[in-house]
Tab-separated table of C-alpha atoms in Angstrom:
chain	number	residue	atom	x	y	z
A	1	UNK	CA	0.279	-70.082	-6.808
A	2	UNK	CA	-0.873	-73.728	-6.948
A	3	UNK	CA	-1.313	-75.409	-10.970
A	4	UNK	CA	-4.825	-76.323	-9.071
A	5	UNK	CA	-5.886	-72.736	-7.804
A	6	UNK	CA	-4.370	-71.217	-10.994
A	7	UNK	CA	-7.038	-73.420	-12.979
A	8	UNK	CA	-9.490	-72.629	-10.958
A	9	UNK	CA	-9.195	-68.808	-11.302
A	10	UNK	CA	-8.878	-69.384	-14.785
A	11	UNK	CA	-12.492	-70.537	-15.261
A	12	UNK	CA	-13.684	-67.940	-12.680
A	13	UNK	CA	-12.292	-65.356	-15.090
A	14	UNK	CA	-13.870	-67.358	-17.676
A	15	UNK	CA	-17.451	-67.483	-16.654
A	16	UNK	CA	-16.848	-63.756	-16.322
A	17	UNK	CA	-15.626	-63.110	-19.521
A	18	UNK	CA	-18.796	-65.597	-21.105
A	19	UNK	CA	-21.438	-63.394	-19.349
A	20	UNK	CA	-19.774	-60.143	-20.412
A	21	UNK	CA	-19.210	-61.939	-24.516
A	22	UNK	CA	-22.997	-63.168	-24.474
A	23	UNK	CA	-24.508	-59.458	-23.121
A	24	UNK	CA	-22.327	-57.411	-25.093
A	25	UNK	CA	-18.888	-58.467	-25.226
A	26	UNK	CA	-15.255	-57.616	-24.338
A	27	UNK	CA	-14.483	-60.865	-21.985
A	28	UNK	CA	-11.378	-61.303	-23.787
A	29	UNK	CA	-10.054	-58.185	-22.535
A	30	UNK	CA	-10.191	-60.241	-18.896
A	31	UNK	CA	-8.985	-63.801	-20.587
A	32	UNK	CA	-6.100	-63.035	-22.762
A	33	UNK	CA	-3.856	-60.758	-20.335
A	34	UNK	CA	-4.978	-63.897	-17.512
A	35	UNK	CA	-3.491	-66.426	-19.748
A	36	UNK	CA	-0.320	-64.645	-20.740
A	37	UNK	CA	-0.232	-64.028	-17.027
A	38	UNK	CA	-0.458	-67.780	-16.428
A	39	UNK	CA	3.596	-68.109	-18.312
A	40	UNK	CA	1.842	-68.805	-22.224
A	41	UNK	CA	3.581	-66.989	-24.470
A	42	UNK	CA	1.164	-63.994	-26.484
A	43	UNK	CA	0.723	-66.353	-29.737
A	44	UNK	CA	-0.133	-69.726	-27.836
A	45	UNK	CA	-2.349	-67.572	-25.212
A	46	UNK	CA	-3.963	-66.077	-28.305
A	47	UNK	CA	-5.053	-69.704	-29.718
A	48	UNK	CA	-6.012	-71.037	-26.317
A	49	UNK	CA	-8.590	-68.273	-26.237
A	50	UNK	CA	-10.239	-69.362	-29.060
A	51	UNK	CA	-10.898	-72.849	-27.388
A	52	UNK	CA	-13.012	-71.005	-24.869
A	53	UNK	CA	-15.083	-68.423	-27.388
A	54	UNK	CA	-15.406	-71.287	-29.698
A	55	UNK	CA	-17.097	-73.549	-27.111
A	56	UNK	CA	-18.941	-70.271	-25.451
A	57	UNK	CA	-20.758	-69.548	-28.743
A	58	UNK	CA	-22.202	-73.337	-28.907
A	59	UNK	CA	-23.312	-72.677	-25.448
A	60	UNK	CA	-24.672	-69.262	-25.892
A	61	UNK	CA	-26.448	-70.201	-29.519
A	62	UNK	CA	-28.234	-73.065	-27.743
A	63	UNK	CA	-28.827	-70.570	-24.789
A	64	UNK	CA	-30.779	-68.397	-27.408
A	65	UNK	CA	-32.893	-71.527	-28.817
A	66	UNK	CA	-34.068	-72.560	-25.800
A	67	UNK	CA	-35.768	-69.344	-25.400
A	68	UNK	CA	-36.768	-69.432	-29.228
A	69	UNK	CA	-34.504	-67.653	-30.635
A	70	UNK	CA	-33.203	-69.507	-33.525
A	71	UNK	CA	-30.306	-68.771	-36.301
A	72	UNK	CA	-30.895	-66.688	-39.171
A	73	UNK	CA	-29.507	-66.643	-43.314
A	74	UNK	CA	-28.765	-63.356	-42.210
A	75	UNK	CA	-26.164	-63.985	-39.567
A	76	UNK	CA	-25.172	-66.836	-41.676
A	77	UNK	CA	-24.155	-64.424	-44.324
A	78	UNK	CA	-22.164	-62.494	-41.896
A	79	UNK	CA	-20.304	-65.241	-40.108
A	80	UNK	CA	-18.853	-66.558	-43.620
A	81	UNK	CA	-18.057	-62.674	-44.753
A	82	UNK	CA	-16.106	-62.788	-41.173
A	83	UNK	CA	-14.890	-66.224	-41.147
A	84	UNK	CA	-12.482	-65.319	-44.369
A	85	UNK	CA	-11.759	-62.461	-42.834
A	86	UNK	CA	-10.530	-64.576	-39.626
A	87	UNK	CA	-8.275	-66.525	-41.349
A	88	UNK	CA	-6.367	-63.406	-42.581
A	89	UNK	CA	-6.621	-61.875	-38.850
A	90	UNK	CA	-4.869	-65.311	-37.271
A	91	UNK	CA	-1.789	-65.352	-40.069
A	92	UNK	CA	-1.070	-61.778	-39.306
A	93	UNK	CA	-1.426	-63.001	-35.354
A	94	UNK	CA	0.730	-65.949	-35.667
A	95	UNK	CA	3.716	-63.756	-37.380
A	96	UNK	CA	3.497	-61.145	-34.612
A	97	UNK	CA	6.116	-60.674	-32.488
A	98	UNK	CA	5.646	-61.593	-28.917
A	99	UNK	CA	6.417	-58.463	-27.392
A	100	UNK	CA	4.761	-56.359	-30.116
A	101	UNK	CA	1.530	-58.349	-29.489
A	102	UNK	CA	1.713	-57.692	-25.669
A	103	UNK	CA	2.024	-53.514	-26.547
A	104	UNK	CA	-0.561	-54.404	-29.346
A	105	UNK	CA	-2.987	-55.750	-26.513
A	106	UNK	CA	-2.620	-53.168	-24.509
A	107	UNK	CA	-3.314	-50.675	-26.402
A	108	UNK	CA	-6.561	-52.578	-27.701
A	109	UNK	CA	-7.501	-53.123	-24.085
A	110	UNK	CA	-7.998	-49.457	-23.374
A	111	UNK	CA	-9.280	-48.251	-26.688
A	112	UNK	CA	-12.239	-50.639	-26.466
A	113	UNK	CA	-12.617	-50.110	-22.844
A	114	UNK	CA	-13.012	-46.799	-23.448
A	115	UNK	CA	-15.286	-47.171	-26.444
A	116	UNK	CA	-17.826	-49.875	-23.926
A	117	UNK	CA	-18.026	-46.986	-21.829
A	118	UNK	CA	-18.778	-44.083	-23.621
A	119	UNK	CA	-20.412	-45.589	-26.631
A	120	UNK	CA	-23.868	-43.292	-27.490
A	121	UNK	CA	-27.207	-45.520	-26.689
A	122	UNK	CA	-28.784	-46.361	-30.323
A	123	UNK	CA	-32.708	-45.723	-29.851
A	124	UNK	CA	-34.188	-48.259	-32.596
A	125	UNK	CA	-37.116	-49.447	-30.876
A	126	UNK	CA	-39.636	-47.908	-33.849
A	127	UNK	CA	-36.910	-48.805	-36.785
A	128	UNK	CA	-37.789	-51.155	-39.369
A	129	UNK	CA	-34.767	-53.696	-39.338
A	130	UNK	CA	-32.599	-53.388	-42.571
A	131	UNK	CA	-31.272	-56.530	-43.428
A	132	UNK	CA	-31.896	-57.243	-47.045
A	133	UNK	CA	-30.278	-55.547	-50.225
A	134	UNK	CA	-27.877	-52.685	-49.999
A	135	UNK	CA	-27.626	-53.062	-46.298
A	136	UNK	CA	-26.960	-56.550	-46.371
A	137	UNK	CA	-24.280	-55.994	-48.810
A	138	UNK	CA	-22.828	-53.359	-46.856
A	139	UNK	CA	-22.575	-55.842	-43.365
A	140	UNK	CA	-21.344	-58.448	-45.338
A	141	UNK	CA	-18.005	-56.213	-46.296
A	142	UNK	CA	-18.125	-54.630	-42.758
A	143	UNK	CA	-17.969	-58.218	-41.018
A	144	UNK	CA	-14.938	-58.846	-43.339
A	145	UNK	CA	-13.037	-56.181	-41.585
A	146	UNK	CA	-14.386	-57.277	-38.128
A	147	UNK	CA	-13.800	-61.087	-38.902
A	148	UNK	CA	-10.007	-59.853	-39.623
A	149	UNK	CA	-9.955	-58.240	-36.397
A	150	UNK	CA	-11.274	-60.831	-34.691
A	151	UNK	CA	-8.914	-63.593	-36.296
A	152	UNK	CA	-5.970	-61.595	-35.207
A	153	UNK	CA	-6.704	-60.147	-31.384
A	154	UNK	CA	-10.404	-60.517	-30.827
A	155	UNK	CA	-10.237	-58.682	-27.591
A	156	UNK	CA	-13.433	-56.292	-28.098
A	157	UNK	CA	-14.904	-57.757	-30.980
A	158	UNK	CA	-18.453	-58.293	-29.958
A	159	UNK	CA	-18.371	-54.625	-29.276
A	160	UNK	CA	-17.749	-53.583	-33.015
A	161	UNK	CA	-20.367	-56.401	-34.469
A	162	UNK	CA	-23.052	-54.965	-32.001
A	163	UNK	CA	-22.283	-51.538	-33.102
A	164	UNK	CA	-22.383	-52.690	-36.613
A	165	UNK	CA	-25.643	-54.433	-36.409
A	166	UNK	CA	-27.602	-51.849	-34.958
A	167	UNK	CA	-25.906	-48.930	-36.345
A	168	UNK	CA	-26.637	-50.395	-39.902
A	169	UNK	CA	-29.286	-53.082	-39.393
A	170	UNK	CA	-31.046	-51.669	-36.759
A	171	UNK	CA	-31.362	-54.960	-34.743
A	172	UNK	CA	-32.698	-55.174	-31.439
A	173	UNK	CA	-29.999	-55.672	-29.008
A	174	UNK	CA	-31.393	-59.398	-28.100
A	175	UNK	CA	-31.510	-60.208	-31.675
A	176	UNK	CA	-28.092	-58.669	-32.183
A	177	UNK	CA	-26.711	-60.900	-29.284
A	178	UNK	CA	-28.106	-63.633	-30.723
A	179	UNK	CA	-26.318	-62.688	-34.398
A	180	UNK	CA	-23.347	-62.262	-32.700
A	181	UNK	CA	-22.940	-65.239	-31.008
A	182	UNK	CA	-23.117	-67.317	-34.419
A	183	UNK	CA	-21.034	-64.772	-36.715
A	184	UNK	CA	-18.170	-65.264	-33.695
A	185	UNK	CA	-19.089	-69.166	-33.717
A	186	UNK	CA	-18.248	-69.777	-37.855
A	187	UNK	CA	-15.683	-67.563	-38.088
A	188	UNK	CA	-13.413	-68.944	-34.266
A	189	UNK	CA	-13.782	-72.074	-36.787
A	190	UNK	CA	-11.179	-70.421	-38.882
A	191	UNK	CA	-9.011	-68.638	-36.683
A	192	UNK	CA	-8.842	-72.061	-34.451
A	193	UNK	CA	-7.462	-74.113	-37.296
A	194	UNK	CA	-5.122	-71.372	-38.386
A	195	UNK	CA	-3.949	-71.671	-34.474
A	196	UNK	CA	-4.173	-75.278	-34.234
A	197	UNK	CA	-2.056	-76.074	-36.935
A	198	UNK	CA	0.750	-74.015	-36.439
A	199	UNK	CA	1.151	-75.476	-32.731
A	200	UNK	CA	-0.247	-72.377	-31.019
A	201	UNK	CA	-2.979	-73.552	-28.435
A	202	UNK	CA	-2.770	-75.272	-25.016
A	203	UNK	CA	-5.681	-77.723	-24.654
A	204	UNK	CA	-5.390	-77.641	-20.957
A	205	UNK	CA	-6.071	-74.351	-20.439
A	206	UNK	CA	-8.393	-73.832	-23.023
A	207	UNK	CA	-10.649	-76.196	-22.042
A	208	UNK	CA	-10.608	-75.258	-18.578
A	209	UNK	CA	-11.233	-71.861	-19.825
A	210	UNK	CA	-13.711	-73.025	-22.247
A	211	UNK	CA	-15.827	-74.572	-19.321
A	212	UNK	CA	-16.015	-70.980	-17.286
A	213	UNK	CA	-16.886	-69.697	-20.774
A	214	UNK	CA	-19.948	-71.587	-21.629
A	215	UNK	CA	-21.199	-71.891	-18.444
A	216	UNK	CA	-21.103	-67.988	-17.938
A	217	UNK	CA	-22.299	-67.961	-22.009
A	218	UNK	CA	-25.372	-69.827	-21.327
A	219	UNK	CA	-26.253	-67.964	-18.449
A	220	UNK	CA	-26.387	-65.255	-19.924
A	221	UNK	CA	-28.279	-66.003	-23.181
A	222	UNK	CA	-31.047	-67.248	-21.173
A	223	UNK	CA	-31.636	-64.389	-18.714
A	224	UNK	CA	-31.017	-60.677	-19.732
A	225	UNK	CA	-29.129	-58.965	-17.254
A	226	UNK	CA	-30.177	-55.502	-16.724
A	227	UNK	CA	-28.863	-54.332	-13.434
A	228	UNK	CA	-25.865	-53.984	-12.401
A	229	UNK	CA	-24.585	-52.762	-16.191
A	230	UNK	CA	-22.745	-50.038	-14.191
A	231	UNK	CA	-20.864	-52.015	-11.719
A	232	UNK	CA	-19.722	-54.608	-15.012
A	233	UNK	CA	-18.587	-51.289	-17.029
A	234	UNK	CA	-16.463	-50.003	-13.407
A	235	UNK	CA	-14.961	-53.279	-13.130
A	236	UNK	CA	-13.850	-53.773	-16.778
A	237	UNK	CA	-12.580	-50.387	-16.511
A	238	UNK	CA	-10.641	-51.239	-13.366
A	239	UNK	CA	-9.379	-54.929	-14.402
A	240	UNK	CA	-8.564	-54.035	-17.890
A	241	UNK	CA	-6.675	-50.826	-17.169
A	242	UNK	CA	-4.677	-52.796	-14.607
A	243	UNK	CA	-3.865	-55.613	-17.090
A	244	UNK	CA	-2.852	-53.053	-19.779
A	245	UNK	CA	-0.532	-51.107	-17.658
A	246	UNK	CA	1.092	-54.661	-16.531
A	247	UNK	CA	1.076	-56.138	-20.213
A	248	UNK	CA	3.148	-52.798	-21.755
A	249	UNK	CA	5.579	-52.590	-18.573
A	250	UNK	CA	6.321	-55.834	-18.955
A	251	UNK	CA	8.127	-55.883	-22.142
């Protein structure tokens, strides 16, 4: 395959994986397997990932303003709780083993694949949300935890801060998106100097990637996609499942 068509279906995959991060999340299940598939090693294909969420969640936070939507203290809070938490999460990446990431990743891939699909609906339409005092408290050590997870794979991360926010918050799921998108904006700030200065992020790539991200990322924000929720859940379960069965037989 071409460098050009390579590229190409690089950003492809990346507006894909910016539509499924700004509705609920799990694109990096698509993008991290494509770019180790591209020749970058695991720890350099981990950085260059963070180019594209980094520049997705500008794109998706703006998304959300336009349609009034505006940041909050609240997911301020949150995004520094995770952001320390990130820089932990991208050391431990960084000192992974190359093949151990790959077996890590694929594990990852199908647990949260798994956990997109058969996740239990939250009803909290007539819940007052919970965002102040103990509960607060409470999301700001949870988001730690996430923010290390994120930092170190964040394949599937959107999926554990949505659960978080309306399992303990009891957010809507617009204005969870739209929490999301910034707590994963502050704390990519971390993990993408942790990556940056130990050498581990092709700027080719990720700003190819990048431009599939926050054009898919904007998208999204703007208009909620309701239909077709299905036929997104069979083909993540297809793709992924197919990546992770390449990514452990290949080591």
């Amino acid at each position: 395959m071409s460098e050009t068509l390579l590229l190409c279906t690089l950003a492809i995959i990346g507006f894909i994986a910016g539509v499924i991060n700004t509705l609920a999340g799990g694109g990096s299940l698509l993008t991290l397997p494509m770019l180790i598939f591209m020749g970058l090693p695991p720890a350099i294909a981990n950085g260059t990932n963070r180019i594209g969420i980094f520049i997705q969640s500008v794109s998706s936070i703006a998304g959300f303003k336009s349609k009034g939507i505006r940041p909050t203290p609240f997911g301020i809070y949150l995004g520094i709780s995770a952001l320390a938490g990130s820089l932990i999460g991208a050391q431990i990446a960084i000192d992974v083993k190359g093949e151990t990431f790959n077996k890590i990743l694929a594990i990852v891939m199908i647990i949260v694949v798994l956990i997109m699909v058969f996740k239990p609906k939250v009803n909290i339409q007539d819940l007052a949300e919970r965002t102040t005092g103990k509960h607060l408290w409470i999301s700001i050590i949870v988001f730690f935890f996430i923010g290390v997870y994120g930092g170190f794979i964040q394949a599937g991360v959107g999926i554990f801060i949505l659960l978080a926010l309306t399992s303990i918050n009891y957010l809507s799921l617009v204005t969870s998106n739209a929490v999301k998108v910034l707590v994963v904006f502050i704390y990519t700030i971390g993990a993408l100097v942790i990556f940056a200065y130990n050498n581990q992020i092709d700027y080719l790539y990720g700003l190819v990637l990048a431009l599939g991200n926050a054009t898919g990322g904007w998208i999204a924000s703007r208009w909620s996609v309701k239909k077709g929720d299905g036929l997104v859940k069979v083909f993540l379960v297809i793709m992924v499942t197919a990546m992770a069965v390449k990514l452990w037989l290949n080591n």
